[in-house]
């Protein structure tokens, strides 16, 4: 009980500081980054057959040899934008990416690796240098991050801030992320839901795409991050800020990414003639899994 009171008091303090910084620094750009574990095995345990139909027996493959645990670090802005790049940290048996066989790459991915998928110092440095602090970078950034040890080490972060820029750091108190971490209040759950839906689709439609293979997982992450950055999800991205108490006005009504991507219209025919599965949040056309995910559909 005392702990909870303590956390609540710290959150109150954080919000006070946040508003003070905003009031005293017109033009400051507020960003939030968060590490989210990408579940390696996202097979749903629920029955995949539509209600009322006979149970479908789904064979779940043993993926031990190829499974990769991953940490994904998305970044969103208080104004509803999403950062153009996402950092992905892979756990690799060798502790590094393969030297001679290039991994899947995409302009929206920065990929690092170590023995475990848990972020290390090197990964954090790359995240700061190659994602968060790339140009065009705001003159003054307010960075809202959790109390993970390297994020509490402000001098470590500050050494990577490019000249002529200023970064103010605010840490979300330990134990307070479920109350005041914007990405954790909306975005991350929807992200997991979309990854699960893709995985279900692979099983139900017997699509030849092994999502736990490194390149396929990276391709899917890149595609989902691109989808989540669509202008139509701006209010969705702002909602976590509102829920965390950083915005006083409720964002306009929005459709969440899983509802949009797999909702009405997603099952129309793909341009290739196959039945569609995913509605592109940019061109608003249905696409089959292969055209959309495997072939990295980009129309914007
Ligand atoms: Zn499209
Ligand atoms: Zn297609």
PDB file of C-alpha atoms and ligand atoms in Angstrom:
ATOM      1  CA  UNK A   1       0.000   0.000   0.000  1.00  0.00           C
ATOM      2  CA  UNK A   2       2.818   2.320   0.938  1.00  0.00           C
ATOM      3  CA  UNK A   3       4.565   1.442  -2.319  1.00  0.00           C
ATOM      4  CA  UNK A   4       1.536   2.316  -4.349  1.00  0.00           C
ATOM      5  CA  UNK A   5       1.121   5.641  -2.556  1.00  0.00           C
ATOM      6  CA  UNK A   6       4.754   6.312  -3.211  1.00  0.00           C
ATOM      7  CA  UNK A   7       4.409   5.594  -6.923  1.00  0.00           C
ATOM      8  CA  UNK A   8       1.307   7.755  -7.182  1.00  0.00           C
ATOM      9  CA  UNK A   9       3.097  10.627  -5.494  1.00  0.00           C
ATOM     10  CA  UNK A  10       6.059  10.229  -7.877  1.00  0.00           C
ATOM     11  CA  UNK A  11       3.713  10.221 -10.874  1.00  0.00           C
ATOM     12  CA  UNK A  12       2.050  13.367  -9.620  1.00  0.00           C
ATOM     13  CA  UNK A  13       5.465  14.982  -9.345  1.00  0.00           C
ATOM     14  CA  UNK A  14       6.390  13.832 -12.835  1.00  0.00           C
ATOM     15  CA  UNK A  15       3.224  15.347 -14.302  1.00  0.00           C
ATOM     16  CA  UNK A  16       3.845  18.613 -12.486  1.00  0.00           C
ATOM     17  CA  UNK A  17       7.391  18.756 -13.859  1.00  0.00           C
ATOM     18  CA  UNK A  18       6.144  17.821 -17.316  1.00  0.00           C
ATOM     19  CA  UNK A  19       3.639  20.692 -17.416  1.00  0.00           C
ATOM     20  CA  UNK A  20       6.226  23.107 -16.023  1.00  0.00           C
ATOM     21  CA  UNK A  21       8.754  22.196 -18.726  1.00  0.00           C
ATOM     22  CA  UNK A  22       6.094  22.561 -21.422  1.00  0.00           C
ATOM     23  CA  UNK A  23       5.004  25.957 -20.117  1.00  0.00           C
ATOM     24  CA  UNK A  24       8.569  27.281 -19.861  1.00  0.00           C
ATOM     25  CA  UNK A  25       9.806  25.966 -23.202  1.00  0.00           C
ATOM     26  CA  UNK A  26       7.526  26.906 -26.057  1.00  0.00           C
ATOM     27  CA  UNK A  27       8.307  24.828 -29.134  1.00  0.00           C
ATOM     28  CA  UNK A  28       9.702  21.876 -27.177  1.00  0.00           C
ATOM     29  CA  UNK A  29       8.998  18.542 -28.894  1.00  0.00           C
ATOM     30  CA  UNK A  30       7.854  15.736 -26.618  1.00  0.00           C
ATOM     31  CA  UNK A  31       8.701  12.124 -27.398  1.00  0.00           C
ATOM     32  CA  UNK A  32       8.136   8.791 -25.699  1.00  0.00           C
ATOM     33  CA  UNK A  33      10.104   5.600 -26.363  1.00  0.00           C
ATOM     34  CA  UNK A  34       9.539   2.248 -24.773  1.00  0.00           C
ATOM     35  CA  UNK A  35      10.996  -1.227 -24.983  1.00  0.00           C
ATOM     36  CA  UNK A  36       8.457  -3.831 -25.754  1.00  0.00           C
ATOM     37  CA  UNK A  37       9.233  -7.517 -25.860  1.00  0.00           C
ATOM     38  CA  UNK A  38       8.226  -9.103 -29.084  1.00  0.00           C
ATOM     39  CA  UNK A  39       6.818 -12.436 -28.082  1.00  0.00           C
ATOM     40  CA  UNK A  40       8.639 -15.027 -30.061  1.00  0.00           C
ATOM     41  CA  UNK A  41       5.772 -17.458 -29.937  1.00  0.00           C
ATOM     42  CA  UNK A  42       2.582 -15.605 -30.584  1.00  0.00           C
ATOM     43  CA  UNK A  43       0.441 -18.640 -31.320  1.00  0.00           C
ATOM     44  CA  UNK A  44      -2.928 -18.049 -29.762  1.00  0.00           C
ATOM     45  CA  UNK A  45      -4.159 -20.736 -27.483  1.00  0.00           C
ATOM     46  CA  UNK A  46      -7.793 -20.081 -28.287  1.00  0.00           C
ATOM     47  CA  UNK A  47      -9.579 -22.114 -30.935  1.00  0.00           C
ATOM     48  CA  UNK A  48      -8.982 -20.594 -34.314  1.00  0.00           C
ATOM     49  CA  UNK A  49     -12.212 -21.830 -35.883  1.00  0.00           C
ATOM     50  CA  UNK A  50     -15.029 -19.310 -36.196  1.00  0.00           C
ATOM     51  CA  UNK A  51     -17.678 -19.784 -33.562  1.00  0.00           C
ATOM     52  CA  UNK A  52     -20.170 -22.536 -34.256  1.00  0.00           C
ATOM     53  CA  UNK A  53     -17.885 -24.346 -36.625  1.00  0.00           C
ATOM     54  CA  UNK A  54     -16.114 -27.587 -35.946  1.00  0.00           C
ATOM     55  CA  UNK A  55     -12.876 -27.232 -34.077  1.00  0.00           C
ATOM     56  CA  UNK A  56      -9.916 -26.892 -36.302  1.00  0.00           C
ATOM     57  CA  UNK A  57      -6.853 -28.768 -35.266  1.00  0.00           C
ATOM     58  CA  UNK A  58      -3.895 -26.513 -35.648  1.00  0.00           C
ATOM     59  CA  UNK A  59      -0.472 -27.982 -35.703  1.00  0.00           C
ATOM     60  CA  UNK A  60       1.966 -25.843 -33.873  1.00  0.00           C
ATOM     61  CA  UNK A  61       5.405 -26.276 -35.166  1.00  0.00           C
ATOM     62  CA  UNK A  62       8.363 -26.700 -32.890  1.00  0.00           C
ATOM     63  CA  UNK A  63      10.297 -23.600 -33.600  1.00  0.00           C
ATOM     64  CA  UNK A  64      13.145 -23.900 -31.130  1.00  0.00           C
ATOM     65  CA  UNK A  65      15.882 -23.840 -33.735  1.00  0.00           C
ATOM     66  CA  UNK A  66      14.798 -20.711 -35.499  1.00  0.00           C
ATOM     67  CA  UNK A  67      12.931 -18.723 -32.906  1.00  0.00           C
ATOM     68  CA  UNK A  68      14.329 -15.326 -32.143  1.00  0.00           C
ATOM     69  CA  UNK A  69      13.474 -13.272 -29.134  1.00  0.00           C
ATOM     70  CA  UNK A  70      13.330  -9.606 -29.927  1.00  0.00           C
ATOM     71  CA  UNK A  71      13.002  -6.263 -28.207  1.00  0.00           C
ATOM     72  CA  UNK A  72      11.281  -3.540 -30.215  1.00  0.00           C
ATOM     73  CA  UNK A  73      11.656   0.155 -29.365  1.00  0.00           C
ATOM     74  CA  UNK A  74       8.989   2.320 -30.947  1.00  0.00           C
ATOM     75  CA  UNK A  75       8.856   6.102 -30.493  1.00  0.00           C
ATOM     76  CA  UNK A  76       5.836   8.388 -30.622  1.00  0.00           C
ATOM     77  CA  UNK A  77       5.366  12.149 -30.303  1.00  0.00           C
ATOM     78  CA  UNK A  78       2.908  14.021 -28.121  1.00  0.00           C
ATOM     79  CA  UNK A  79       1.455  15.625 -31.276  1.00  0.00           C
ATOM     80  CA  UNK A  80       0.486  12.186 -32.604  1.00  0.00           C
ATOM     81  CA  UNK A  81       3.360  11.561 -34.989  1.00  0.00           C
ATOM     82  CA  UNK A  82       5.406   8.382 -34.987  1.00  0.00           C
ATOM     83  CA  UNK A  83       9.198   8.425 -35.384  1.00  0.00           C
ATOM     84  CA  UNK A  84      10.229   7.225 -38.861  1.00  0.00           C
ATOM     85  CA  UNK A  85      12.507   4.515 -37.456  1.00  0.00           C
ATOM     86  CA  UNK A  86      12.147   1.718 -34.944  1.00  0.00           C
ATOM     87  CA  UNK A  87      15.036   0.024 -33.142  1.00  0.00           C
ATOM     88  CA  UNK A  88      14.980  -3.778 -33.012  1.00  0.00           C
ATOM     89  CA  UNK A  89      17.316  -5.757 -30.744  1.00  0.00           C
ATOM     90  CA  UNK A  90      17.761  -9.422 -31.568  1.00  0.00           C
ATOM     91  CA  UNK A  91      18.962 -12.205 -29.332  1.00  0.00           C
ATOM     92  CA  UNK A  92      21.470 -14.168 -31.384  1.00  0.00           C
ATOM     93  CA  UNK A  93      23.352 -17.276 -30.269  1.00  0.00           C
ATOM     94  CA  UNK A  94      26.627 -15.768 -31.519  1.00  0.00           C
ATOM     95  CA  UNK A  95      25.911 -12.405 -29.918  1.00  0.00           C
ATOM     96  CA  UNK A  96      26.006 -10.640 -33.292  1.00  0.00           C
ATOM     97  CA  UNK A  97      24.229 -10.471 -36.617  1.00  0.00           C
ATOM     98  CA  UNK A  98      25.547 -12.960 -39.200  1.00  0.00           C
ATOM     99  CA  UNK A  99      28.670 -11.531 -40.824  1.00  0.00           C
ATOM    100  CA  UNK A 100      28.388 -12.881 -44.326  1.00  0.00           C
ATOM    101  CA  UNK A 101      24.680 -13.182 -44.859  1.00  0.00           C
ATOM    102  CA  UNK A 102      22.992  -9.789 -44.694  1.00  0.00           C
ATOM    103  CA  UNK A 103      19.772  -9.719 -42.682  1.00  0.00           C
ATOM    104  CA  UNK A 104      16.544  -8.173 -43.950  1.00  0.00           C
ATOM    105  CA  UNK A 105      16.862  -4.427 -44.007  1.00  0.00           C
ATOM    106  CA  UNK A 106      14.413  -1.600 -44.446  1.00  0.00           C
ATOM    107  CA  UNK A 107      14.843   2.168 -44.061  1.00  0.00           C
ATOM    108  CA  UNK A 108      12.471   2.093 -41.068  1.00  0.00           C
ATOM    109  CA  UNK A 109      14.551  -0.471 -39.145  1.00  0.00           C
ATOM    110  CA  UNK A 110      17.722  -0.114 -37.113  1.00  0.00           C
ATOM    111  CA  UNK A 111      18.812  -3.586 -36.061  1.00  0.00           C
ATOM    112  CA  UNK A 112      21.184  -4.535 -33.276  1.00  0.00           C
ATOM    113  CA  UNK A 113      21.997  -7.845 -31.625  1.00  0.00           C
ATOM    114  CA  UNK A 114      23.629  -9.439 -28.641  1.00  0.00           C
ATOM    115  CA  UNK A 115      23.490 -12.831 -26.936  1.00  0.00           C
ATOM    116  CA  UNK A 116      20.180 -11.916 -25.400  1.00  0.00           C
ATOM    117  CA  UNK A 117      17.348  -9.834 -26.813  1.00  0.00           C
ATOM    118  CA  UNK A 118      17.598  -7.641 -23.702  1.00  0.00           C
ATOM    119  CA  UNK A 119      18.935  -4.231 -24.637  1.00  0.00           C
ATOM    120  CA  UNK A 120      22.545  -3.595 -23.721  1.00  0.00           C
ATOM    121  CA  UNK A 121      24.736  -0.487 -23.684  1.00  0.00           C
ATOM    122  CA  UNK A 122      25.759  -0.815 -27.303  1.00  0.00           C
ATOM    123  CA  UNK A 123      22.166  -1.267 -28.400  1.00  0.00           C
ATOM    124  CA  UNK A 124      21.080   1.757 -26.429  1.00  0.00           C
ATOM    125  CA  UNK A 125      23.851   3.830 -27.992  1.00  0.00           C
ATOM    126  CA  UNK A 126      22.720   2.800 -31.470  1.00  0.00           C
ATOM    127  CA  UNK A 127      19.116   3.535 -30.596  1.00  0.00           C
ATOM    128  CA  UNK A 128      20.101   7.046 -29.483  1.00  0.00           C
ATOM    129  CA  UNK A 129      22.493   7.777 -32.358  1.00  0.00           C
ATOM    130  CA  UNK A 130      20.685   6.076 -35.222  1.00  0.00           C
ATOM    131  CA  UNK A 131      17.052   6.541 -34.219  1.00  0.00           C
ATOM    132  CA  UNK A 132      16.200   9.134 -31.619  1.00  0.00           C
ATOM    133  CA  UNK A 133      18.835  11.758 -32.381  1.00  0.00           C
ATOM    134  CA  UNK A 134      18.930  11.573 -36.183  1.00  0.00           C
ATOM    135  CA  UNK A 135      18.289  14.708 -38.232  1.00  0.00           C
ATOM    136  CA  UNK A 136      15.970  16.418 -38.623  1.00  0.00           C
ATOM    137  CA  UNK A 137      15.927  16.488 -34.836  1.00  0.00           C
ATOM    138  CA  UNK A 138      14.031  19.089 -32.812  1.00  0.00           C
ATOM    139  CA  UNK A 139      16.095  21.915 -31.287  1.00  0.00           C
ATOM    140  CA  UNK A 140      14.776  21.007 -27.864  1.00  0.00           C
ATOM    141  CA  UNK A 141      13.398  17.552 -27.121  1.00  0.00           C
ATOM    142  CA  UNK A 142      11.630  16.387 -23.995  1.00  0.00           C
ATOM    143  CA  UNK A 143      12.282  12.680 -23.724  1.00  0.00           C
ATOM    144  CA  UNK A 144       9.888  10.659 -21.598  1.00  0.00           C
ATOM    145  CA  UNK A 145      11.302   7.214 -20.803  1.00  0.00           C
ATOM    146  CA  UNK A 146      11.011   4.627 -18.070  1.00  0.00           C
ATOM    147  CA  UNK A 147      13.415   4.001 -15.189  1.00  0.00           C
ATOM    148  CA  UNK A 148      15.456   1.277 -16.854  1.00  0.00           C
ATOM    149  CA  UNK A 149      19.065   1.682 -15.559  1.00  0.00           C
ATOM    150  CA  UNK A 150      20.591   3.075 -18.774  1.00  0.00           C
ATOM    151  CA  UNK A 151      17.662   5.464 -19.197  1.00  0.00           C
ATOM    152  CA  UNK A 152      18.302   6.756 -15.667  1.00  0.00           C
ATOM    153  CA  UNK A 153      21.896   7.435 -16.641  1.00  0.00           C
ATOM    154  CA  UNK A 154      21.339  10.900 -18.089  1.00  0.00           C
ATOM    155  CA  UNK A 155      24.995  11.664 -18.724  1.00  0.00           C
ATOM    156  CA  UNK A 156      25.197   8.489 -20.839  1.00  0.00           C
ATOM    157  CA  UNK A 157      22.279   9.720 -22.949  1.00  0.00           C
ATOM    158  CA  UNK A 158      23.440  13.347 -23.124  1.00  0.00           C
ATOM    159  CA  UNK A 159      26.833  12.456 -24.631  1.00  0.00           C
ATOM    160  CA  UNK A 160      25.044  11.469 -27.869  1.00  0.00           C
ATOM    161  CA  UNK A 161      22.959  14.630 -28.258  1.00  0.00           C
ATOM    162  CA  UNK A 162      24.156  16.424 -31.398  1.00  0.00           C
ATOM    163  CA  UNK A 163      25.613  19.898 -31.022  1.00  0.00           C
ATOM    164  CA  UNK A 164      23.092  22.689 -31.168  1.00  0.00           C
ATOM    165  CA  UNK A 165      20.352  20.479 -29.700  1.00  0.00           C
ATOM    166  CA  UNK A 166      19.032  20.126 -26.214  1.00  0.00           C
ATOM    167  CA  UNK A 167      17.391  17.094 -24.620  1.00  0.00           C
ATOM    168  CA  UNK A 168      15.508  17.214 -21.341  1.00  0.00           C
ATOM    169  CA  UNK A 169      14.877  13.786 -19.843  1.00  0.00           C
ATOM    170  CA  UNK A 170      12.013  12.771 -17.603  1.00  0.00           C
ATOM    171  CA  UNK A 171      11.860   9.254 -16.186  1.00  0.00           C
ATOM    172  CA  UNK A 172       8.640   7.453 -15.459  1.00  0.00           C
ATOM    173  CA  UNK A 173       8.900   6.134 -11.890  1.00  0.00           C
ATOM    174  CA  UNK A 174       9.645   2.463 -11.350  1.00  0.00           C
ATOM    175  CA  UNK A 175       6.370   0.598 -11.005  1.00  0.00           C
ATOM    176  CA  UNK A 176       4.478   3.443 -12.647  1.00  0.00           C
ATOM    177  CA  UNK A 177       4.599   2.434 -16.300  1.00  0.00           C
ATOM    178  CA  UNK A 178       1.098   0.951 -16.316  1.00  0.00           C
ATOM    179  CA  UNK A 179      -0.180   4.364 -15.212  1.00  0.00           C
ATOM    180  CA  UNK A 180       2.028   6.836 -17.001  1.00  0.00           C
ATOM    181  CA  UNK A 181       3.985   5.260 -19.852  1.00  0.00           C
ATOM    182  CA  UNK A 182       2.111   6.518 -22.951  1.00  0.00           C
ATOM    183  CA  UNK A 183       3.231   3.682 -25.253  1.00  0.00           C
ATOM    184  CA  UNK A 184       2.300   1.127 -22.639  1.00  0.00           C
ATOM    185  CA  UNK A 185      -1.182   2.546 -22.216  1.00  0.00           C
ATOM    186  CA  UNK A 186      -2.395   1.814 -25.718  1.00  0.00           C
ATOM    187  CA  UNK A 187       0.129   1.319 -28.505  1.00  0.00           C
ATOM    188  CA  UNK A 188       1.986  -1.752 -27.211  1.00  0.00           C
ATOM    189  CA  UNK A 189      -1.157  -3.821 -26.631  1.00  0.00           C
ATOM    190  CA  UNK A 190      -2.420  -3.024 -30.122  1.00  0.00           C
ATOM    191  CA  UNK A 191       0.985  -3.903 -31.527  1.00  0.00           C
ATOM    192  CA  UNK A 192       0.878  -7.305 -29.865  1.00  0.00           C
ATOM    193  CA  UNK A 193      -2.653  -7.807 -31.073  1.00  0.00           C
ATOM    194  CA  UNK A 194      -1.662  -7.154 -34.704  1.00  0.00           C
ATOM    195  CA  UNK A 195       1.325  -9.509 -34.477  1.00  0.00           C
ATOM    196  CA  UNK A 196      -0.967 -12.169 -33.013  1.00  0.00           C
ATOM    197  CA  UNK A 197      -3.502 -11.664 -35.801  1.00  0.00           C
ATOM    198  CA  UNK A 198      -0.805 -12.052 -38.429  1.00  0.00           C
ATOM    199  CA  UNK A 199       0.351 -15.213 -36.740  1.00  0.00           C
ATOM    200  CA  UNK A 200      -3.186 -16.580 -36.579  1.00  0.00           C
ATOM    201  CA  UNK A 201      -3.659 -15.779 -40.256  1.00  0.00           C
ATOM    202  CA  UNK A 202      -0.530 -17.767 -41.117  1.00  0.00           C
ATOM    203  CA  UNK A 203      -1.913 -20.773 -39.227  1.00  0.00           C
ATOM    204  CA  UNK A 204      -5.497 -20.558 -40.461  1.00  0.00           C
ATOM    205  CA  UNK A 205      -4.665 -19.968 -44.105  1.00  0.00           C
ATOM    206  CA  UNK A 206      -1.600 -22.196 -44.017  1.00  0.00           C
ATOM    207  CA  UNK A 207       0.547 -19.441 -45.417  1.00  0.00           C
ATOM    208  CA  UNK A 208       4.107 -20.438 -46.149  1.00  0.00           C
ATOM    209  CA  UNK A 209       5.746 -17.816 -43.934  1.00  0.00           C
ATOM    210  CA  UNK A 210       7.689 -18.780 -40.843  1.00  0.00           C
ATOM    211  CA  UNK A 211       7.387 -15.702 -38.680  1.00  0.00           C
ATOM    212  CA  UNK A 212       9.966 -16.873 -36.140  1.00  0.00           C
ATOM    213  CA  UNK A 213      12.713 -16.918 -38.770  1.00  0.00           C
ATOM    214  CA  UNK A 214      14.854 -13.821 -38.267  1.00  0.00           C
ATOM    215  CA  UNK A 215      14.296 -12.182 -41.641  1.00  0.00           C
ATOM    216  CA  UNK A 216      10.578 -12.900 -41.635  1.00  0.00           C
ATOM    217  CA  UNK A 217      10.178 -11.502 -38.147  1.00  0.00           C
ATOM    218  CA  UNK A 218      12.126  -8.356 -39.105  1.00  0.00           C
ATOM    219  CA  UNK A 219      10.041  -7.971 -42.260  1.00  0.00           C
ATOM    220  CA  UNK A 220       6.823  -8.277 -40.242  1.00  0.00           C
ATOM    221  CA  UNK A 221       8.033  -5.790 -37.611  1.00  0.00           C
ATOM    222  CA  UNK A 222       9.017  -3.306 -40.307  1.00  0.00           C
ATOM    223  CA  UNK A 223       5.626  -3.679 -41.992  1.00  0.00           C
ATOM    224  CA  UNK A 224       3.626  -3.354 -38.787  1.00  0.00           C
ATOM    225  CA  UNK A 225       5.635  -0.289 -37.709  1.00  0.00           C
ATOM    226  CA  UNK A 226       4.967   1.297 -41.095  1.00  0.00           C
ATOM    227  CA  UNK A 227       1.246   0.565 -40.659  1.00  0.00           C
ATOM    228  CA  UNK A 228       1.191   2.024 -37.136  1.00  0.00           C
ATOM    229  CA  UNK A 229       2.713   5.229 -38.475  1.00  0.00           C
ATOM    230  CA  UNK A 230      -0.155   5.869 -40.907  1.00  0.00           C
ATOM    231  CA  UNK A 231      -1.691   9.360 -40.625  1.00  0.00           C
ATOM    232  CA  UNK A 232      -5.094   7.792 -39.958  1.00  0.00           C
ATOM    233  CA  UNK A 233      -3.780   6.459 -36.610  1.00  0.00           C
ATOM    234  CA  UNK A 234      -2.713   9.883 -35.322  1.00  0.00           C
ATOM    235  CA  UNK A 235      -5.496  10.109 -32.730  1.00  0.00           C
ATOM    236  CA  UNK A 236      -4.857   6.495 -31.743  1.00  0.00           C
ATOM    237  CA  UNK A 237      -1.218   7.386 -31.041  1.00  0.00           C
ATOM    238  CA  UNK A 238      -2.246  10.400 -28.979  1.00  0.00           C
ATOM    239  CA  UNK A 239      -4.611   8.358 -26.843  1.00  0.00           C
ATOM    240  CA  UNK A 240      -1.837   6.889 -24.656  1.00  0.00           C
ATOM    241  CA  UNK A 241      -0.655  10.435 -23.870  1.00  0.00           C
ATOM    242  CA  UNK A 242      -4.164  11.348 -22.864  1.00  0.00           C
ATOM    243  CA  UNK A 243      -4.576   8.240 -20.720  1.00  0.00           C
ATOM    244  CA  UNK A 244      -1.283   8.953 -18.990  1.00  0.00           C
ATOM    245  CA  UNK A 245      -2.411  12.453 -18.074  1.00  0.00           C
ATOM    246  CA  UNK A 246      -0.127  14.369 -20.462  1.00  0.00           C
ATOM    247  CA  UNK A 247      -2.930  15.726 -22.664  1.00  0.00           C
ATOM    248  CA  UNK A 248      -6.076  17.277 -21.258  1.00  0.00           C
ATOM    249  CA  UNK A 249      -8.215  16.952 -24.351  1.00  0.00           C
ATOM    250  CA  UNK A 250      -9.499  13.553 -25.376  1.00  0.00           C
ATOM    251  CA  UNK A 251      -8.303  12.675 -28.900  1.00  0.00           C
ATOM    252  CA  UNK A 252     -10.966  12.546 -31.608  1.00  0.00           C
ATOM    253  CA  UNK A 253     -12.639   9.136 -32.107  1.00  0.00           C
ATOM    254  CA  UNK A 254     -10.344   6.670 -33.853  1.00  0.00           C
ATOM    255  CA  UNK A 255     -10.199   3.136 -35.163  1.00  0.00           C
ATOM    256  CA  UNK A 256      -7.345   1.057 -33.699  1.00  0.00           C
ATOM    257  CA  UNK A 257      -4.807  -0.554 -36.070  1.00  0.00           C
ATOM    258  CA  UNK A 258      -6.018  -4.161 -35.555  1.00  0.00           C
ATOM    259  CA  UNK A 259      -9.625  -3.097 -36.136  1.00  0.00           C
ATOM    260  CA  UNK A 260      -8.693  -1.251 -39.293  1.00  0.00           C
ATOM    261  CA  UNK A 261      -6.165  -3.700 -40.736  1.00  0.00           C
ATOM    262  CA  UNK A 262      -8.323  -6.790 -40.231  1.00  0.00           C
ATOM    263  CA  UNK A 263     -11.730  -5.147 -40.258  1.00  0.00           C
ATOM    264  CA  UNK A 264     -14.310  -4.206 -42.833  1.00  0.00           C
ATOM    265  CA  UNK A 265     -13.011  -4.392 -46.381  1.00  0.00           C
ATOM    266  CA  UNK A 266      -9.873  -6.345 -45.512  1.00  0.00           C
ATOM    267  CA  UNK A 267     -11.215  -9.501 -47.145  1.00  0.00           C
ATOM    268  CA  UNK A 268     -11.799  -8.052 -50.596  1.00  0.00           C
ATOM    269  CA  UNK A 269      -9.623  -9.273 -53.443  1.00  0.00           C
ATOM    270  CA  UNK A 270      -5.960  -8.404 -53.468  1.00  0.00           C
ATOM    271  CA  UNK A 271      -4.587  -6.905 -56.711  1.00  0.00           C
ATOM    272  CA  UNK A 272      -2.908 -10.286 -57.363  1.00  0.00           C
ATOM    273  CA  UNK A 273      -6.336 -11.953 -57.447  1.00  0.00           C
ATOM    274  CA  UNK A 274      -5.970 -13.832 -54.162  1.00  0.00           C
ATOM    275  CA  UNK A 275      -8.448 -13.150 -51.347  1.00  0.00           C
ATOM    276  CA  UNK A 276      -7.307 -10.242 -49.206  1.00  0.00           C
ATOM    277  CA  UNK A 277      -6.556 -10.355 -45.507  1.00  0.00           C
ATOM    278  CA  UNK A 278      -5.183  -6.963 -44.553  1.00  0.00           C
ATOM    279  CA  UNK A 279      -6.483  -3.514 -45.410  1.00  0.00           C
ATOM    280  CA  UNK A 280      -3.609  -1.118 -46.104  1.00  0.00           C
ATOM    281  CA  UNK A 281      -4.012   1.946 -43.844  1.00  0.00           C
ATOM    282  CA  UNK A 282      -2.493   4.183 -46.558  1.00  0.00           C
ATOM    283  CA  UNK A 283      -3.984   3.149 -49.950  1.00  0.00           C
ATOM    284  CA  UNK A 284      -7.065   1.631 -48.261  1.00  0.00           C
ATOM    285  CA  UNK A 285      -6.941  -1.471 -50.479  1.00  0.00           C
ATOM    286  CA  UNK A 286      -7.146  -5.100 -49.335  1.00  0.00           C
ATOM    287  CA  UNK A 287      -4.003  -7.183 -49.730  1.00  0.00           C
ATOM    288  CA  UNK A 288      -3.168 -10.825 -49.275  1.00  0.00           C
ATOM    289  CA  UNK A 289      -0.489 -11.754 -46.722  1.00  0.00           C
ATOM    290  CA  UNK A 290       2.156 -12.444 -49.356  1.00  0.00           C
ATOM    291  CA  UNK A 291       1.705  -9.128 -51.181  1.00  0.00           C
ATOM    292  CA  UNK A 292       1.439  -7.101 -47.987  1.00  0.00           C
ATOM    293  CA  UNK A 293       3.892  -8.663 -45.532  1.00  0.00           C
ATOM    294  CA  UNK A 294       6.160 -11.038 -47.467  1.00  0.00           C
ATOM    295  CA  UNK A 295       6.644  -8.523 -50.312  1.00  0.00           C
ATOM    296  CA  UNK A 296       6.797  -5.496 -47.966  1.00  0.00           C
ATOM    297  CA  UNK A 297       3.968  -3.506 -49.578  1.00  0.00           C
ATOM    298  CA  UNK A 298       4.735   0.224 -49.435  1.00  0.00           C
ATOM    299  CA  UNK A 299       2.495   2.677 -51.203  1.00  0.00           C
ATOM    300  CA  UNK A 300       3.402   5.806 -49.238  1.00  0.00           C
TER     301      UNK A 300
HETATM  302 ZN1  LIG B   1      -1.075   0.544 -49.604  1.00  0.00          ZN
HETATM  303 ZN1  LIG B   2      -1.804 -10.456 -53.253  1.00  0.00          ZN
END
